[in-house]
Every structure is written in structure tokens, then in C-alpha cells.
mmCIF file of C-alpha atoms in Angstrom:
data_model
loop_
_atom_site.group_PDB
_atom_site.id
_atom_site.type_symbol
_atom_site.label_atom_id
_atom_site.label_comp_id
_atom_site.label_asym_id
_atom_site.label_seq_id
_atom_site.Cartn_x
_atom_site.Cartn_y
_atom_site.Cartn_z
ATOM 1 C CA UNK A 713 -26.067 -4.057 4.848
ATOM 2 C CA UNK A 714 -24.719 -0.700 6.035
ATOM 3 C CA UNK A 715 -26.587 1.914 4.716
ATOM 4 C CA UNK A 716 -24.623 5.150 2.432
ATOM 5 C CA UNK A 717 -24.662 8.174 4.769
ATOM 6 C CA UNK A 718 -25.547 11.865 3.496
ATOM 7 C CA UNK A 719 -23.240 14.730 3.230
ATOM 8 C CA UNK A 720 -23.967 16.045 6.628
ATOM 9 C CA UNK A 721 -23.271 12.817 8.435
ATOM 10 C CA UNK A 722 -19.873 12.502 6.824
ATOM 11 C CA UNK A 723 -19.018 16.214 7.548
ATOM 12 C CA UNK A 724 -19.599 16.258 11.440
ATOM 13 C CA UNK A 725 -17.859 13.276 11.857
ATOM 14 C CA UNK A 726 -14.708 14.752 9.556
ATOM 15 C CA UNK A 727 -14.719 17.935 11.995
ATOM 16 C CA UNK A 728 -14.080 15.584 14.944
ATOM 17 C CA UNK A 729 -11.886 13.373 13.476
ATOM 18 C CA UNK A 730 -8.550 14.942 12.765
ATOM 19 C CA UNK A 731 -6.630 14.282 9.653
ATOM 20 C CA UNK A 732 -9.017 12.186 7.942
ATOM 21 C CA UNK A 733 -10.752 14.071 4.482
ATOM 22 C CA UNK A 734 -13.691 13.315 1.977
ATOM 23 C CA UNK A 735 -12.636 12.168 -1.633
ATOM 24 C CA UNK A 736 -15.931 11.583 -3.423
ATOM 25 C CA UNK A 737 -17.099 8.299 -2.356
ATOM 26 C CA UNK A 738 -14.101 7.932 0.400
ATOM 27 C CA UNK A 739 -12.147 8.625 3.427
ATOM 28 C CA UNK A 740 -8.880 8.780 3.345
ATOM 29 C CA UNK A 741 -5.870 9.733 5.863
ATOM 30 C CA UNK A 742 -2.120 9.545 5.509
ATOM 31 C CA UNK A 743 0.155 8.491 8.863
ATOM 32 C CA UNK A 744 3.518 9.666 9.105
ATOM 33 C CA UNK A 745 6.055 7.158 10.738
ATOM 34 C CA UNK A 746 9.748 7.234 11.524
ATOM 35 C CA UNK A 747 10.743 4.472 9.617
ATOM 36 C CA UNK A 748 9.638 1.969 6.914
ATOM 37 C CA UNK A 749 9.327 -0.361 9.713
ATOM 38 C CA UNK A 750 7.029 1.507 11.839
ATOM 39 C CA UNK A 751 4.878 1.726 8.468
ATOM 40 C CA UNK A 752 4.976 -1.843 8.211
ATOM 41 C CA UNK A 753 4.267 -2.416 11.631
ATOM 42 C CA UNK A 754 1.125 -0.277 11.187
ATOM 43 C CA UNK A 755 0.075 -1.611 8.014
ATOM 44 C CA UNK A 756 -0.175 -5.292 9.722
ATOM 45 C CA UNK A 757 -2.190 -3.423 12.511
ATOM 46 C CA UNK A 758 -4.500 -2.150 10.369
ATOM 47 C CA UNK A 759 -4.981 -5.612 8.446
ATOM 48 C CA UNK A 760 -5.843 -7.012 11.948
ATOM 49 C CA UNK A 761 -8.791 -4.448 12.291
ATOM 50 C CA UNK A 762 -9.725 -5.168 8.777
ATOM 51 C CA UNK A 763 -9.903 -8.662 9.414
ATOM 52 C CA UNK A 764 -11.933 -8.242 12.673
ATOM 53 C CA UNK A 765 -14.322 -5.591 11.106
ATOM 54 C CA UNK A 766 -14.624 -7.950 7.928
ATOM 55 C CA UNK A 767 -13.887 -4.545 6.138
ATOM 56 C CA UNK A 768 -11.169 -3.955 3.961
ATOM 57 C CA UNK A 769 -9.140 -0.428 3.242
ATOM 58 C CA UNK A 770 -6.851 0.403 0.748
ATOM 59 C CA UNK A 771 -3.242 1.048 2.211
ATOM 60 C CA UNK A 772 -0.230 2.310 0.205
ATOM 61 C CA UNK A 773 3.147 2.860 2.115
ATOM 62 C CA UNK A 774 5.634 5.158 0.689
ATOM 63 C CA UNK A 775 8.358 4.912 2.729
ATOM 64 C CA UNK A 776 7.624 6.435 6.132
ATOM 65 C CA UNK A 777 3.994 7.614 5.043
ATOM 66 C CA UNK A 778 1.039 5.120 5.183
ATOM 67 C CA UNK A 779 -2.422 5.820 2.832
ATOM 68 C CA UNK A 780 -5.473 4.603 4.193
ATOM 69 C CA UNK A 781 -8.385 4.627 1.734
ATOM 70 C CA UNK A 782 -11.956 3.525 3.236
ATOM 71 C CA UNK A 783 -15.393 3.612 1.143
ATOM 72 C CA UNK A 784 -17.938 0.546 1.379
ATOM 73 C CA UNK A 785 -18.325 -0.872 -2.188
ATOM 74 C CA UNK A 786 -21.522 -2.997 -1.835
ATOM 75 C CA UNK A 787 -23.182 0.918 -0.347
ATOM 76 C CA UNK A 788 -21.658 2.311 -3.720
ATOM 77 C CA UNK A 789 -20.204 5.262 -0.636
ATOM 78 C CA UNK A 790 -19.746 6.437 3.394
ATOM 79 C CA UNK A 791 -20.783 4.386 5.693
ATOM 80 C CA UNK A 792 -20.564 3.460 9.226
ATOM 81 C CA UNK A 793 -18.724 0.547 8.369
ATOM 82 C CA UNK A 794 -15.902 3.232 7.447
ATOM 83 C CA UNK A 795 -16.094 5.407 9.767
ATOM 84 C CA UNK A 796 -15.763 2.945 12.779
ATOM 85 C CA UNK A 797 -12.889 1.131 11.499
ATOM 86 C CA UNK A 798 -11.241 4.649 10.900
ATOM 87 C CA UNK A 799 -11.937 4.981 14.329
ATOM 88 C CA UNK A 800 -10.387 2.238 15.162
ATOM 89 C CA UNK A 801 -7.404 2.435 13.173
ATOM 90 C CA UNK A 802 -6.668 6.355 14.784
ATOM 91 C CA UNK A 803 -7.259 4.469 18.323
ATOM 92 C CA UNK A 804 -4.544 2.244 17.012
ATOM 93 C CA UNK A 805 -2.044 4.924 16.379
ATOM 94 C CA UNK A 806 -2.777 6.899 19.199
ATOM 95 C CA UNK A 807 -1.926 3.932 22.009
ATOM 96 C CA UNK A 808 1.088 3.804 21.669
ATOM 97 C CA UNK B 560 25.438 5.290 -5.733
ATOM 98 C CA UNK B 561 23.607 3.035 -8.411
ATOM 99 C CA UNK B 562 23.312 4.550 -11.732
ATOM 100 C CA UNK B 563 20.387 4.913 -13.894
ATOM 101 C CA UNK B 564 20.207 2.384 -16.876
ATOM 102 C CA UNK B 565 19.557 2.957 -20.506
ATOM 103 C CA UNK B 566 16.314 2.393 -21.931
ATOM 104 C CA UNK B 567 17.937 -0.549 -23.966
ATOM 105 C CA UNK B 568 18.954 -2.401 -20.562
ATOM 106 C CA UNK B 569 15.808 -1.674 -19.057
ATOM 107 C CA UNK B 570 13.761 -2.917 -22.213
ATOM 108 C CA UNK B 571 15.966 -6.192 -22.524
ATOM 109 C CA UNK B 572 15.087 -6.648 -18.225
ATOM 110 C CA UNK B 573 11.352 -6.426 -18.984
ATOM 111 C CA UNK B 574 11.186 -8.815 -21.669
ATOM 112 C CA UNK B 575 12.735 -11.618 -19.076
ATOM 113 C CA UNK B 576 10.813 -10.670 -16.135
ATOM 114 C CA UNK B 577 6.994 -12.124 -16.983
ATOM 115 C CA UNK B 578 4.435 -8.922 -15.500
ATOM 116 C CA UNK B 579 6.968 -5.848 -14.804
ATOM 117 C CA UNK B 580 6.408 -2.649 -16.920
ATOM 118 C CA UNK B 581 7.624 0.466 -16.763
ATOM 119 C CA UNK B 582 5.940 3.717 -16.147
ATOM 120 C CA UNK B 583 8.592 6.556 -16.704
ATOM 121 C CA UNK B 584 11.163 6.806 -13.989
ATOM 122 C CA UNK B 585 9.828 3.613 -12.518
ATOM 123 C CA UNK B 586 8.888 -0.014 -12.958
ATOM 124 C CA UNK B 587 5.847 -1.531 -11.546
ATOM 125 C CA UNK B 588 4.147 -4.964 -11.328
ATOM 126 C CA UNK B 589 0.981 -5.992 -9.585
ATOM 127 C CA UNK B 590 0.552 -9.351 -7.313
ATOM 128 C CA UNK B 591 -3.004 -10.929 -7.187
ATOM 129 C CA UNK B 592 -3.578 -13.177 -4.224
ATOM 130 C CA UNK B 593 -6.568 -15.550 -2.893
ATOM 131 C CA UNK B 594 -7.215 -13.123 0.050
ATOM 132 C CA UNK B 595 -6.399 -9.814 1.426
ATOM 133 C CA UNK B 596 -4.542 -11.796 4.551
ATOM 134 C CA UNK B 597 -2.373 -13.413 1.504
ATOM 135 C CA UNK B 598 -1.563 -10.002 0.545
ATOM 136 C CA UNK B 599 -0.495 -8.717 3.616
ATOM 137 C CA UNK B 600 1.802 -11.944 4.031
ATOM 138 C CA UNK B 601 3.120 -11.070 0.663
ATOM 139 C CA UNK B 602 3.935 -7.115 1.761
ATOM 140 C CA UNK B 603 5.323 -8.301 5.170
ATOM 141 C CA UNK B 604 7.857 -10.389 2.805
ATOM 142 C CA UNK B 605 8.595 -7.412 0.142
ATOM 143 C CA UNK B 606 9.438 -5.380 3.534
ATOM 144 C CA UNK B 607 11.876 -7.698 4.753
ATOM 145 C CA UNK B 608 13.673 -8.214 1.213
ATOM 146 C CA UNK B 609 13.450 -4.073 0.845
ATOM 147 C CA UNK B 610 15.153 -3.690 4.204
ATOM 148 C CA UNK B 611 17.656 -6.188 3.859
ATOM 149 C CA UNK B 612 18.713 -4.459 0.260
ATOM 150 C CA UNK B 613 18.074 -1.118 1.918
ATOM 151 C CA UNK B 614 16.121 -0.476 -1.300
ATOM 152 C CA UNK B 615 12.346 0.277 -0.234
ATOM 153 C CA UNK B 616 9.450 -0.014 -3.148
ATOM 154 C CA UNK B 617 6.053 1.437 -2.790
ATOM 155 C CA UNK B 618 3.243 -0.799 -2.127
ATOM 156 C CA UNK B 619 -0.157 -0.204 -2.941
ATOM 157 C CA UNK B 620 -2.490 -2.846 -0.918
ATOM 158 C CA UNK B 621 -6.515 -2.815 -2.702
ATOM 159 C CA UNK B 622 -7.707 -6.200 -1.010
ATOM 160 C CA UNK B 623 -6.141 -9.679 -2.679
ATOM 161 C CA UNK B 624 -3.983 -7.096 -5.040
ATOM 162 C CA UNK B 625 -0.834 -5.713 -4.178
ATOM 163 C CA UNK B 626 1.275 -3.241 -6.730
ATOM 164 C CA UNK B 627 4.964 -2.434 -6.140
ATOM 165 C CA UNK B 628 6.119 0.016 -7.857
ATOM 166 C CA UNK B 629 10.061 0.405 -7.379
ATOM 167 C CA UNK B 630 12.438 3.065 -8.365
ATOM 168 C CA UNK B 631 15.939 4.976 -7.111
ATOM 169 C CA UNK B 632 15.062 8.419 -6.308
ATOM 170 C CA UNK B 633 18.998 9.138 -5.595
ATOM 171 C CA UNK B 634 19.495 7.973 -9.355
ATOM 172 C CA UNK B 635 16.862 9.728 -10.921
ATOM 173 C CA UNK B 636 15.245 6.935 -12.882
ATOM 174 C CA UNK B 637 15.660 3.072 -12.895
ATOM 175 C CA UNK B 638 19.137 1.393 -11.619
ATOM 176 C CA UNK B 639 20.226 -1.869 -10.789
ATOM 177 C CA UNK B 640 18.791 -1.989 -7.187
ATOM 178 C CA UNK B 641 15.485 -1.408 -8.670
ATOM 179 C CA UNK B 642 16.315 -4.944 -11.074
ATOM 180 C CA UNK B 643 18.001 -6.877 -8.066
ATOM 181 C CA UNK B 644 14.852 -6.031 -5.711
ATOM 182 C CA UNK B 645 12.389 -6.806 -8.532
ATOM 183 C CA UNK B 646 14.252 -10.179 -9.011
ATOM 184 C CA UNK B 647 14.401 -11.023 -5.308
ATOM 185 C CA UNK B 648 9.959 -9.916 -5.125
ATOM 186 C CA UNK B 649 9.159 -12.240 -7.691
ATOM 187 C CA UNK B 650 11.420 -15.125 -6.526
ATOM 188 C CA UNK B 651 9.258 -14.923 -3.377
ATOM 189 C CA UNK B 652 6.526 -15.084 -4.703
ATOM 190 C CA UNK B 653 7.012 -18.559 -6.867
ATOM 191 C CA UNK B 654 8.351 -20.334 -4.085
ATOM 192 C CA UNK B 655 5.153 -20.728 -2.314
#
């Protein structure tokens, strides 16, 4: 099982990782699109790394603007598990 | 441009349609599924029904459950569009 990371783990990775911030026991980010669509077509993106990564986010789309939520439940907090499919979800955005 | 109904119409609309509530300006209903992939199935529907009524909901995706929580911003509270998209959700989901 991934382990819960401290406070100082979870801050140096949130200075090199753009966008995302710390909400207690989570990290969350918000994506702007230019449509519903492209929310949509994000939000089935990120269920495809969720799947792969057997790890599961919370994502609420309002509109144009997508929510992504990540915390590992079993950890009871941060850990690696969150921070490499945030990693993976940014890549996802960023390609295209 | 939709108008926003009377407490009486919206009260009389809730007690026909099994799950809905309302939360102030809005009304809101969550979906539980078998599995986060049954969710996302069930959001890529709601976006297809929200973009062919050009009426879009929020959706709030925590792993099999899904909330949508619909409202007319234009409008100012609850209209018709809010009722018909509702309607058309939940019809979507019982024929499965």
C-alpha cells in the first residue's frame, strides 16, 4: 500500500507542479476548457488514467471548468499514488 | 428565455420525480452505479442529452456516484429546461 507522505514531500512537489494546491488531505486542480465538450472530452481522459492507475479522482465539470480532486483513502492522505496520476493527467492536457 | 417557476410548480415536479430535491436556486439528484467506468458512461450520456437541449448541468463524479445538479443561470432560479433535462437524465438512466 502507498504510504501517506509528510508536509515537505507534498510541498516540493506543489512548487513544481503548476496549478495544482493542498486542501487538507488532497490535491486538487481546476482545467479551463473552451467548451463543455472539451470538458467532457477531458473528463473521459482522465477516467482512462484512473482506470490504468487503478486510482480514482473526484471530477466535477461546470461548464467549461473541470475539478480534479486526488487523496488516497485506504493512506487516510498524499500519496504517490496521487501525485503520479496528477502527473499524468497535466501530461494529458499538455499534449495536445 | 425560460422563466423561473413558482415554488408550487417546482414542489408538485419533485413529488413525481422519485430522488430530485431542491437546494435553493437549483435541483439536484445523485446516480449510484456498480463502478466508476458505469459512471463515466452515465456522464458521457447526461453530456450528450445537455448538448442536444443546450441546457448543461453540473456533474460531480466521486467514484460509482455521480450528482447533477441543474439550474438556469439566465433565469435566476429553476425553469422548465431545468424539468425537461431532469426528465430526459432519469429516462436514461431506467432504460438500461
Amino acid at each position: 500500500m502507498a504510504s501517506k507522505l509528510n508536509t515537505e514531500s507534498i510541498r516540493a512537489w506543489l512548487d513544481s507542479h503548476k496549478g495544482w494546491k493542498r486542501r487538507s488531505n488532497q490535491i486538487i486542480k481546476s482545467f479551463r476548457f473552451s467548451s463543455f465538450r472539451d470538458s467532457i472530452v477531458f473528463v473521459n481522459r482522465v477516467a482512462t488514467l484512473a482506470d490504468t492507475h487503478d486510482h480514482h479522482p473526484n471530477i466535477d465539470v461546470q461548464y467549461d471548468n473541470v475539478t480534479i480532486t486526488l487523496s488516497t483513502h485506504d493512506a487516510g492522505g498524499i500519496t504517490e499514488k496521487d501525485l503520479k496520476l496528477a502527473e499524468q493527467i497535466d501530461f494529458s492536457t499538455s499534449s495536445n
